[in-house]
Coordinates of C-alpha atoms in Angstrom, one line a residue:
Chain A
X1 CA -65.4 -18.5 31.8
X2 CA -62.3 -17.3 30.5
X3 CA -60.3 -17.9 34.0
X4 CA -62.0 -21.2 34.4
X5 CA -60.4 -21.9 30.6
X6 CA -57.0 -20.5 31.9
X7 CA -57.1 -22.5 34.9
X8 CA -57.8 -25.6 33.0
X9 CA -54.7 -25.6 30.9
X10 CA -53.1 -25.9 33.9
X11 CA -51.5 -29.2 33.9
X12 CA -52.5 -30.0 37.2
X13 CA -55.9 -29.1 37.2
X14 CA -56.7 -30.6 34.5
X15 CA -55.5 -33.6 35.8
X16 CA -57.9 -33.4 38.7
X17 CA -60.7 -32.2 36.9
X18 CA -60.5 -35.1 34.3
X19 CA -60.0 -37.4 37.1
X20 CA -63.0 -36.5 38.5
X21 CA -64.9 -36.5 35.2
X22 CA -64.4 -40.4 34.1
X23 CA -67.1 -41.8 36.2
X24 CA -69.8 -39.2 35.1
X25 CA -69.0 -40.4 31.5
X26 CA -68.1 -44.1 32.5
X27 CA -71.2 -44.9 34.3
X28 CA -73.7 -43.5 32.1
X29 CA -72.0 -45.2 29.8
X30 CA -72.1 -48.7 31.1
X31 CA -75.9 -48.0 31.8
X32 CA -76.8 -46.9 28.6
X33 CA -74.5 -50.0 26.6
X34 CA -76.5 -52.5 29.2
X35 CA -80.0 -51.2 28.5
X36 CA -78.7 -51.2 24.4
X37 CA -77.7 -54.5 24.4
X38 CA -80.9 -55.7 26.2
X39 CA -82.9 -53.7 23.4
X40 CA -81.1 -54.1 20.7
X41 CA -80.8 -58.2 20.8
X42 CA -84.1 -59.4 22.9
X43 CA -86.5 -56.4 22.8
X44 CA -86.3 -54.5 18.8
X45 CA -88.6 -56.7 16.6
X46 CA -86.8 -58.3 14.0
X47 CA -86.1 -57.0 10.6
X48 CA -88.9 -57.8 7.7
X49 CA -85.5 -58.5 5.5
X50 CA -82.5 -59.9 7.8
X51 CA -84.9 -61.0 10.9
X52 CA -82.4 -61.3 13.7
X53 CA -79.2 -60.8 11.7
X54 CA -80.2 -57.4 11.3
X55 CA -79.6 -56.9 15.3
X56 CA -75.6 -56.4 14.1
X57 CA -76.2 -52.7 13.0
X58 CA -76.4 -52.0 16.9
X59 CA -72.9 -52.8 17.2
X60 CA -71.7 -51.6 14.2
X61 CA -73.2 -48.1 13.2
X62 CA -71.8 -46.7 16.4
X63 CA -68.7 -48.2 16.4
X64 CA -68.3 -46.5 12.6
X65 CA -69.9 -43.1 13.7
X66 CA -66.9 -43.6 17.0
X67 CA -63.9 -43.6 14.3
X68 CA -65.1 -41.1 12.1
X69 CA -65.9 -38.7 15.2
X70 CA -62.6 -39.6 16.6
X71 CA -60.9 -38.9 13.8
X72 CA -62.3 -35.4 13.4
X73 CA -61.9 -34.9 17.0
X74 CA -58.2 -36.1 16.9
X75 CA -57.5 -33.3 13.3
X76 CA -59.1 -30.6 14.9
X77 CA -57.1 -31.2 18.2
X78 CA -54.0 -31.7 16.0
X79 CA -54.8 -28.4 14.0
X80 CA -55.4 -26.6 17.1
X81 CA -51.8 -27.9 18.7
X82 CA -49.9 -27.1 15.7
X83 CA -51.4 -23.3 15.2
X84 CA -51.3 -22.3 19.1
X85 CA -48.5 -24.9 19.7
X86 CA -50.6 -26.1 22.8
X87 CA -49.7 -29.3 24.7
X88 CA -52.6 -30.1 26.3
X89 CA -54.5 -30.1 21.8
X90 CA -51.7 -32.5 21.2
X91 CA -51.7 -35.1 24.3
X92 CA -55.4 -35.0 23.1
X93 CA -55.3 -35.8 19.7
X94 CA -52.6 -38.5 20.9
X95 CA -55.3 -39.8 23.3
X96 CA -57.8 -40.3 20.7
X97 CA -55.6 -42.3 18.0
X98 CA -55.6 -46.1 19.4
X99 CA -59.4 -45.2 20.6
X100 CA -60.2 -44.4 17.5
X101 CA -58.3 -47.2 15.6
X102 CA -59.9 -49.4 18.0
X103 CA -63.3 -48.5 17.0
X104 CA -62.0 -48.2 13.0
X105 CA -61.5 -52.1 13.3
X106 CA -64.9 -53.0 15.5
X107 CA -66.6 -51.5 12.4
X108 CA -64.4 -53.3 9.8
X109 CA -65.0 -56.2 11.8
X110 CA -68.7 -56.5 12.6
X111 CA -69.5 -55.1 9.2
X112 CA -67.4 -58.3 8.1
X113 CA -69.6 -60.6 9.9
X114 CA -73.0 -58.5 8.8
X115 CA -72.1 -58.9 5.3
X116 CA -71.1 -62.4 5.1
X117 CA -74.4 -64.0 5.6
X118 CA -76.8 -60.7 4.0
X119 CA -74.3 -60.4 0.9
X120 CA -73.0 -63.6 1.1
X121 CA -69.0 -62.2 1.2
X122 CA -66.8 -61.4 4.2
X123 CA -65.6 -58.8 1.9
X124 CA -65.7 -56.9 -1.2
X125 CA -63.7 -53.8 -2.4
X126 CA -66.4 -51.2 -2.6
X127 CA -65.7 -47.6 -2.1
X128 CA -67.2 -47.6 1.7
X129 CA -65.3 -50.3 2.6
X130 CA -61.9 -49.7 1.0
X131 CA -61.9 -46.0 2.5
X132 CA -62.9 -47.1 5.7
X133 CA -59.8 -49.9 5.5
X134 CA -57.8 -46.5 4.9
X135 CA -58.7 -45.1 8.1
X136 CA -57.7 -47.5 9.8
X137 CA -54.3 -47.2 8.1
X138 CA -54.5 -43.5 8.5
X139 CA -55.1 -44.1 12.4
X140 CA -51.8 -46.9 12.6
X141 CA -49.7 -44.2 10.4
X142 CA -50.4 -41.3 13.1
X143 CA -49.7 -43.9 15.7
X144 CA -46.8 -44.9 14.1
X145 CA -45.2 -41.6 13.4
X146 CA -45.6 -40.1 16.7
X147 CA -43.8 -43.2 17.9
X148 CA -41.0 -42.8 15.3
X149 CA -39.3 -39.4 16.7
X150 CA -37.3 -39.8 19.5
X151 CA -38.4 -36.1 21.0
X152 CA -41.7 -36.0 21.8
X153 CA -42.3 -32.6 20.6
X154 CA -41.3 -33.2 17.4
X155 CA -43.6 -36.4 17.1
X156 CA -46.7 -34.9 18.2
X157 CA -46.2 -32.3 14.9
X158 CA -45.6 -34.9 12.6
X159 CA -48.5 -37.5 13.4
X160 CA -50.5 -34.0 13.2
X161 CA -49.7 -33.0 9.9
X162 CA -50.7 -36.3 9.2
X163 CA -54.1 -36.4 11.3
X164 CA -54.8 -33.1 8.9
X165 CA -53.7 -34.5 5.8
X166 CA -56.6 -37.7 6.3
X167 CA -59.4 -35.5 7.3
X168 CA -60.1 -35.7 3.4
X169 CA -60.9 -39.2 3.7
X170 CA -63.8 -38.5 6.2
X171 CA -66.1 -37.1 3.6
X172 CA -64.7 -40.1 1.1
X173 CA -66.5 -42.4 3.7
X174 CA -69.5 -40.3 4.3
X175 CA -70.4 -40.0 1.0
X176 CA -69.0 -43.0 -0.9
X177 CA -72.2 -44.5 -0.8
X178 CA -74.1 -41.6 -2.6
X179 CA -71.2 -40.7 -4.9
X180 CA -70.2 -44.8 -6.2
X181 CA -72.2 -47.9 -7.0
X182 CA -71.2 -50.1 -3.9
X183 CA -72.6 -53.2 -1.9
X184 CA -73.1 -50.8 1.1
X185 CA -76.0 -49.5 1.5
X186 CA -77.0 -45.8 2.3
X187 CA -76.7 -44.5 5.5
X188 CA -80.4 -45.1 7.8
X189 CA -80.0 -42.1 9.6
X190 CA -79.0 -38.9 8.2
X191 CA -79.7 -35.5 9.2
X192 CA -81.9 -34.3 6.2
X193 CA -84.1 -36.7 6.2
X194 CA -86.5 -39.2 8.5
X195 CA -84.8 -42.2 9.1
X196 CA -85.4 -45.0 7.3
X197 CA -86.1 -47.1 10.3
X198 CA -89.1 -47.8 12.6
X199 CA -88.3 -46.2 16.1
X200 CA -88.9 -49.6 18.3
X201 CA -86.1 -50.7 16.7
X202 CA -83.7 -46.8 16.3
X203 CA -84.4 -45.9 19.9
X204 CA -81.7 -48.7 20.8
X205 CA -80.1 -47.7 18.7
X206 CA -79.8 -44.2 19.7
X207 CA -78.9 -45.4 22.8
X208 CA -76.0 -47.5 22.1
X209 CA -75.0 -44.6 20.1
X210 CA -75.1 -42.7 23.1
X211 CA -73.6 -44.8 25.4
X212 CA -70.4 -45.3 23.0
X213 CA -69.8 -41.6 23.1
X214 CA -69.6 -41.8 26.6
X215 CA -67.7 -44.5 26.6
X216 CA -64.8 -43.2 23.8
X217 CA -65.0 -39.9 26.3
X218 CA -64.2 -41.8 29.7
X219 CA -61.8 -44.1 28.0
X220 CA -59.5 -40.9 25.7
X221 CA -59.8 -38.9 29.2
X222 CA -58.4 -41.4 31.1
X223 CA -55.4 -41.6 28.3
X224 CA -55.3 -38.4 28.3
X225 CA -54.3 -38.2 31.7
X226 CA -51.9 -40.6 31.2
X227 CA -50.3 -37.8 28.5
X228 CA -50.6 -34.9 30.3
X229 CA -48.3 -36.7 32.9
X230 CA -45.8 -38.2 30.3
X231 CA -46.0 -34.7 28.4
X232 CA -45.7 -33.1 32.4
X233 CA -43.0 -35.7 33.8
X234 CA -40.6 -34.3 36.4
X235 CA -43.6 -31.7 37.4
X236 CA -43.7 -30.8 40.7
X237 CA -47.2 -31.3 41.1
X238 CA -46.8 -34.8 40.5
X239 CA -44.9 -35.6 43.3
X240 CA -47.9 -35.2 45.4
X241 CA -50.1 -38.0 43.1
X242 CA -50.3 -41.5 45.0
X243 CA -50.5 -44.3 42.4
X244 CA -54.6 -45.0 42.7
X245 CA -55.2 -41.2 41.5
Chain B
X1 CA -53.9 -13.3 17.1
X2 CA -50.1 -13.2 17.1
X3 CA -48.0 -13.2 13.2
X4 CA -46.7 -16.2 13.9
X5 CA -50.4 -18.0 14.9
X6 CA -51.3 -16.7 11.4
X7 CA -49.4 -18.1 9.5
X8 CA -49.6 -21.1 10.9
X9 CA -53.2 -21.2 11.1
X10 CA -52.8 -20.3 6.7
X11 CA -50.7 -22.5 6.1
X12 CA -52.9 -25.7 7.9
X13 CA -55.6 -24.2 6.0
X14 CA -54.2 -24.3 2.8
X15 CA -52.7 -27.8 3.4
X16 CA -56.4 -29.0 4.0
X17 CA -57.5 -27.5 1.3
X18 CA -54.6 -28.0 -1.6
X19 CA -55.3 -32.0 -0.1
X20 CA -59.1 -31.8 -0.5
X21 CA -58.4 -30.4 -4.1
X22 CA -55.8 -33.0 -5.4
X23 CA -58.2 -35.7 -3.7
X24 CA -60.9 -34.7 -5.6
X25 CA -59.6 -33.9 -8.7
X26 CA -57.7 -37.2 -8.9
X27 CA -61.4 -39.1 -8.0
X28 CA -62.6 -37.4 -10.8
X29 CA -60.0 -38.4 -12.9
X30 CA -60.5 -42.2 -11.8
X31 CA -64.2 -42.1 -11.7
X32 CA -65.0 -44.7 -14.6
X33 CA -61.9 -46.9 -13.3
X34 CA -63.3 -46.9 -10.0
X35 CA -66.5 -48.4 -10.9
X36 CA -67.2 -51.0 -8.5
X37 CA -70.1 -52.5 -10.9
X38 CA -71.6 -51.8 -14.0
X39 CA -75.3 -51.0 -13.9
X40 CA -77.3 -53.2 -16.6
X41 CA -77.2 -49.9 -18.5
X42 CA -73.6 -49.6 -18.5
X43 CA -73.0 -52.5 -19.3
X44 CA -74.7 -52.8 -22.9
X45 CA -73.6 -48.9 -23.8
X46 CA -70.1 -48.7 -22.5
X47 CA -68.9 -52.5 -24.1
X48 CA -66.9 -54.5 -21.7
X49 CA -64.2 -56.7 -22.9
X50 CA -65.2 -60.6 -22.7
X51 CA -61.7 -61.3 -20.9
X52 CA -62.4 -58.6 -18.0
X53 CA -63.4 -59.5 -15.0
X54 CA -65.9 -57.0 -13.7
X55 CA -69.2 -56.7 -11.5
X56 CA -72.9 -56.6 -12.7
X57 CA -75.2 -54.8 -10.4
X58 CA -79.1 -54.5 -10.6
X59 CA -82.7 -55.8 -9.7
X60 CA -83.3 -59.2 -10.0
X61 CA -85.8 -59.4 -12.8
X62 CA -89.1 -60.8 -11.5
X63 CA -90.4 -64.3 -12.6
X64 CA -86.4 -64.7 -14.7
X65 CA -84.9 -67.0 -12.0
X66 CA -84.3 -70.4 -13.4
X67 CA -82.7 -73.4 -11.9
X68 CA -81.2 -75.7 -13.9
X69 CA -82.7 -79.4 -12.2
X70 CA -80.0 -81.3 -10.0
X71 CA -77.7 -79.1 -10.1
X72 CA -76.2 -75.4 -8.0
X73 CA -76.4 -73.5 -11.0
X74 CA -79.0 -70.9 -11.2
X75 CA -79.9 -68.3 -14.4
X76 CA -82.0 -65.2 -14.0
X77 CA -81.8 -61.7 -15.5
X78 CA -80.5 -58.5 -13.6
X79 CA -82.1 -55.5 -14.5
X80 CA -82.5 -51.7 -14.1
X81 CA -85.4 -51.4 -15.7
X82 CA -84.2 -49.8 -19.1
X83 CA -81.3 -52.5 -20.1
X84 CA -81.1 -56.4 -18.6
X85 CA -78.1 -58.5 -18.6
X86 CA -78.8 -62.7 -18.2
X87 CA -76.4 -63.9 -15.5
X88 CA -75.3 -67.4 -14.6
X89 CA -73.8 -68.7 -11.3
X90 CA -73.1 -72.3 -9.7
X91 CA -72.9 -72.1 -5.7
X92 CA -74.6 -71.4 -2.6
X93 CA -77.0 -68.3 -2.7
X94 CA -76.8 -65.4 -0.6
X95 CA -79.3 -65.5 2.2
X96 CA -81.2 -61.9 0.7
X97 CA -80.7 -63.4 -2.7
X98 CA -84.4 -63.6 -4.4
X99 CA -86.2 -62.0 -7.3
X100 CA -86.7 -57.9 -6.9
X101 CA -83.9 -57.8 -4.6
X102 CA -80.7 -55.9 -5.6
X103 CA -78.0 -58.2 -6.1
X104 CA -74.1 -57.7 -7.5
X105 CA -72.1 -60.5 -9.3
X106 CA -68.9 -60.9 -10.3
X107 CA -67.3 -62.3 -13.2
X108 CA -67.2 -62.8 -17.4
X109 CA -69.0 -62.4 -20.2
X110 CA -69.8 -66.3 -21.4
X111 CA -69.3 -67.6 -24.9
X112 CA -73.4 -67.0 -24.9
X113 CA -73.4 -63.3 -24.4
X114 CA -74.4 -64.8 -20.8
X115 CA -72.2 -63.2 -17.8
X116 CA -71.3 -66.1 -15.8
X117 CA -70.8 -64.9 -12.5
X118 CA -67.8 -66.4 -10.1
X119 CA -70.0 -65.1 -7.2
X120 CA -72.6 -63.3 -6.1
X121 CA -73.7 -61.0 -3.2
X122 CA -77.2 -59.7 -2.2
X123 CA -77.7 -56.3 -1.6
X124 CA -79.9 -54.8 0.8
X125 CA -81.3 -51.4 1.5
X126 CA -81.2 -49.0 4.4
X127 CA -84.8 -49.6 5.2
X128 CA -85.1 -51.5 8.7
X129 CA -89.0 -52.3 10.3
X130 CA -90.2 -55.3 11.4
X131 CA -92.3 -57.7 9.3
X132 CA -95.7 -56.3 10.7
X133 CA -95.1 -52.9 9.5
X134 CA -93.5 -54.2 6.1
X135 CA -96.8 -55.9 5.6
X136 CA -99.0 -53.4 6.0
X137 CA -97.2 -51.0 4.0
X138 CA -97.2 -53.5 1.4
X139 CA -100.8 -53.8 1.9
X140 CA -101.7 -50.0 1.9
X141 CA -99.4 -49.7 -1.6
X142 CA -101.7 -52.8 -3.0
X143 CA -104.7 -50.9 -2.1
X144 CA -103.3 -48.3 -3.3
X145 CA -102.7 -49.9 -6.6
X146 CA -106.1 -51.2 -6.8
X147 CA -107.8 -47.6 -6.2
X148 CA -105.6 -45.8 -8.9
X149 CA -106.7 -49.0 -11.1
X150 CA -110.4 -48.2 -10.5
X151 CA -110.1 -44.6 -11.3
X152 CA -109.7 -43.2 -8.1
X153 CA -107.8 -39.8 -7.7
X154 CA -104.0 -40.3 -6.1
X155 CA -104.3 -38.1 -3.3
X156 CA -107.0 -40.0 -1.2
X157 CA -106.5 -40.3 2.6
X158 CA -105.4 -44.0 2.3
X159 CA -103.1 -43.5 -0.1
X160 CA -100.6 -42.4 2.4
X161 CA -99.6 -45.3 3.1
X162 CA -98.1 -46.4 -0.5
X163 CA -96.6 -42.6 -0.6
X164 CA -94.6 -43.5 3.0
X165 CA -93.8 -47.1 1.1
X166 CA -92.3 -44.8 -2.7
X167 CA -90.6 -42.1 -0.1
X168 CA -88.6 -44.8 1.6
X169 CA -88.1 -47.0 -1.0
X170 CA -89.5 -49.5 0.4
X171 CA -91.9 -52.9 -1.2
X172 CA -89.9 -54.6 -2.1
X173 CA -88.6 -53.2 -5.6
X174 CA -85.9 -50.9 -4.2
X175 CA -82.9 -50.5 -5.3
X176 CA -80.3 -48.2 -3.6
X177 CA -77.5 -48.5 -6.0
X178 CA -77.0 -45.1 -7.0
X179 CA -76.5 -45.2 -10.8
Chain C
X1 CA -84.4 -69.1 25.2
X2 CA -83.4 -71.3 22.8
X3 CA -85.2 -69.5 19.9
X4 CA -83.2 -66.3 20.9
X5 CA -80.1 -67.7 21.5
X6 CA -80.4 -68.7 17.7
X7 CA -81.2 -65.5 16.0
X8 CA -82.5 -66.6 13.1
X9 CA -80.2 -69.4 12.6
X10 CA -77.5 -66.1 12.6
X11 CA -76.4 -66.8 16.3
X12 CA -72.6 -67.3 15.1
X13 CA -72.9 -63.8 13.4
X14 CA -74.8 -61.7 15.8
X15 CA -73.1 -63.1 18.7
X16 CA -69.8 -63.2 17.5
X17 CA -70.0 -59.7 16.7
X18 CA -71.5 -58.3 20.6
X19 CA -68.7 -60.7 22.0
X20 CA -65.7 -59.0 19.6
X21 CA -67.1 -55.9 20.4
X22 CA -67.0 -56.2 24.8
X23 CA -63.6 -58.1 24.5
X24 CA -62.2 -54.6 22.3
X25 CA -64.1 -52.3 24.9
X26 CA -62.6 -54.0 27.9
X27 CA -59.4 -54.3 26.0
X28 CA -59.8 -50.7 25.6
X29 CA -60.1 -50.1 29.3
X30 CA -57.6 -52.0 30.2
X31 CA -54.8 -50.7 27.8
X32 CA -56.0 -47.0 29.1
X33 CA -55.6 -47.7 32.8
X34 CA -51.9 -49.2 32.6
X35 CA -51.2 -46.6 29.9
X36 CA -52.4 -44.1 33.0
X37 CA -50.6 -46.4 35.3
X38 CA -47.3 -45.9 33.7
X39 CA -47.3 -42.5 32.8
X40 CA -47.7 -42.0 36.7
X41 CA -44.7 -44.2 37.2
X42 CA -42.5 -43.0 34.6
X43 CA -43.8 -39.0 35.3
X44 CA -43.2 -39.8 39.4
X45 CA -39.7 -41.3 38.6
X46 CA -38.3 -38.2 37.4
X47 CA -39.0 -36.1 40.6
X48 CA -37.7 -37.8 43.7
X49 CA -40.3 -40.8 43.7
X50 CA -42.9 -40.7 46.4
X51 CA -43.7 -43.6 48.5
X52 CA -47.4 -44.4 46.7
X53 CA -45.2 -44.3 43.0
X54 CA -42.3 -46.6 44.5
X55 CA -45.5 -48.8 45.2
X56 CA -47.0 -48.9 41.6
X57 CA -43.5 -49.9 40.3
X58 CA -43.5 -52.9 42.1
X59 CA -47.4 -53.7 41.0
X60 CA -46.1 -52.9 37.9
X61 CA -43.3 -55.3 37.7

């Protein structure tokens, strides 16, 4: 266990190994969004409430559990890198930012177009909403400052102290819904309780869930191989890389 | 764990941690500013200024939606069951908009003591089924009703059915806003 | 068909949102592959550059 963790801070076999990891996540993944989709628009029944506009939340529930879960992923990764000063933590939480931003604005975005014909606005200032809007700035401003230093080394601390600094937000998100009055509404699915949904219609939804995961992991692995070799350039090992690899 | 790892690993620690305080104490601080709406109750007790523009959240009271003939402009009363507060608002409805539903407007107090609202958004809860299973928990809580009515004890077998409908908040009288 | 193509009457909202979402996704892919792509290059270029590199920098530009 413990050489097999040695071995895979190498830079080079890591590279492999991740290489060789994308399709098991990328084709599950592709299954699992396909069979989602199908469920989640022509085979769930429709909602008592929203009848077919309800179908949204298949979209937009896992795109919102993505950028929270990428944003934890990215602090701890950012942590770890800054206390052990370990390369491979920080190419990874550099991986994850523009995922994760990515996904931050899917869920601003599809929320958007959920809410404007249920609420009847586009969108309102409530405290879900304006701390998920500060995510996404929080994701941009890690971006952004590990593109500001001209020495990479240096960058990849900043953007982390950052990435630690918003982990407070996460729980502003997660609870904002329990703690303020807002237009949001509670969350469906939570740990401590049954979910407030029938399962014809949460077993897509599960699997969309699922099949995001997979897809944020074959999509941040594949980046991340792209920053173990800018973090690696002028390797040795890389010589022996041909461009498809 | 070398000195160095330590101290760095404290000094992360502490940064989450003096962060998380500040955060909280300073949402603490804000927490009446940062009202998004007033509950009906809050409303009445805390006196907002007629020039302030502000949001109304609640239940809309059954039976109190009026429409005004020939015109957009609709009046009903938004509740939470101890205080209500009459709103007015001209312009197209939300599609969840209807009476028992949770609903939050924004606007002013009127000349009337009536908060005209400058718009309006429905809220919804975080209940999903599909209209079948909506109806027949509405049915079992009617039943339900009925039994109770006729003297029967609460804890019958078919009652089960309007204690799934209370747990979930369901039939359409719930109102997640979290007062 | 035609009734599920409508959802509702809230076809702009539900399909607008699946379309936004496999245009980001396949965005996503695509920024992660020539991110990948690059770094090769770029990592390749500052050993001597072999052949296969040499070739991705003319893909490339």
């Amino acid at each position: 266990m413990w050489l097999w963790f040695h071995k895979l801070g190498s830079p080079p076999y890591f590279y492999r190994t991740a290489g060789r990891l994308i399709p098991w996540f990328a084709i599950p993944a592709a299954l699992l969004l396909l069979a989602g989709t199908v469920g989640g628009l022509a085979i769930a029944p429709p909602d008592y409430e929203q009848g077919d506009g309800f179908r949204i939340i298949y979209v937009h529930v896992p795109s919102a559990y993505l950028a929270m879960f990428g944003y934890v992923a990215m602090a701890v990764a950012a942590a770890i890198g800054l206390i052990w000063r370990m390369k491979l933590a920080f190419a990874f939480a550099a991986a994850c930012a523009p995922v994760g931003a990515a996904f931050t604005f899917l869920c601003l975005a599809t929320g958007s177009l959920w809410g404007k014909p249920m609420w009847g606005v586009w969108w309102d200032w409530d405290g879900r909403m304006t701390s998920m809007l500060v995510l996404l700035f929080l994701y941009l401003g890690v971006i952004a400052l590990r593109g500001a230093f001209d020495d990479a080394a240096k960058g990849d601390r900043a953007a982390a102290l950052l990435a630690i600094v918003g982990v407070v937000n996460i729980p502003i998100i997660k609870f904002s819904v329990d703690w303020w009055n807002t237009l949001h509404q509670p969350a469906t699915i939570s740990k401590l309780s049954a979910p407030s949904m029938t399962m014809d219609m949460l077993g897509w939804l599960l699997t969309m869930v699922v099949g995001y995961m997979l897809f944020f992991a074959a999509v941040v692995t594949l980046r991340l191989r792209g920053e173990v070799l800018l973090r690696e350039r002028g390797a040795r090992w890389i010589r022996g890389l041909d461009g498809r690899a | 764990m070398t000195p160095t790892r330590k101290r760095r690993l404290v000094m992360v620690t502490a940064l989450v941690a003096g962060v998380g305080l500040a955060t909280t104490l300073a949402l603490r601080a804000f927490q009446e500013n940062m009202l998004y709406f007033y509950s009906p109750t809050e409303f009445v007790e805390l006196g907002v200024p007629a020039e302030r523009t502000i949001r109304v959240g609640g239940l809309v009271a059954d039976g109190s939606v009026r429409r005004a003939p020939g015109s957009m402009t609709i009046e009903f009363l938004v509740t939470d069951h101890a205080y209500t507060v009459p709103v007015s608002y001209t312009g197209v409805l939300p599609d969840l908009f209807r009476e028992g539903q949770g609903v939050v407007a924004r606007g002013r107090i009127g000349d009337n003591g009536v908060f005209v609202a400058e718009n309006l958004m429905a809220k919804h809860d975080e209940n999903y089924m599909p209209p079948e299973v909506a109806q027949a928990l509405h049915a079992g809580k009617m039943r339900a009703i009925e039994r109770a009515q006729q003297g029967f004890p609460a804890e019958t077998e078919s009652n089960n059915g309007a204690a799934v409908a209370d747990d979930s908040g369901h039939a359409g009288s719930s109102y997640s806003g979290g007062y | 068909m035609r009734e599920f193509l409508l959802m509702d009457g809230y076809w702009a909202y539900v399909w607008g949102s699946w379309i936004l979402t496999l245009v980001v996704m396949l965005g996503l892919i695509a920024t992660a592959r020539r991110h990948h792509r690059r770094a090769l290059v770029e990592a390749a270029r500052e050993t001597e550059a072999p052949l296969p590199a040499r070739a991705a920098v003319k893909e490339l530009s």
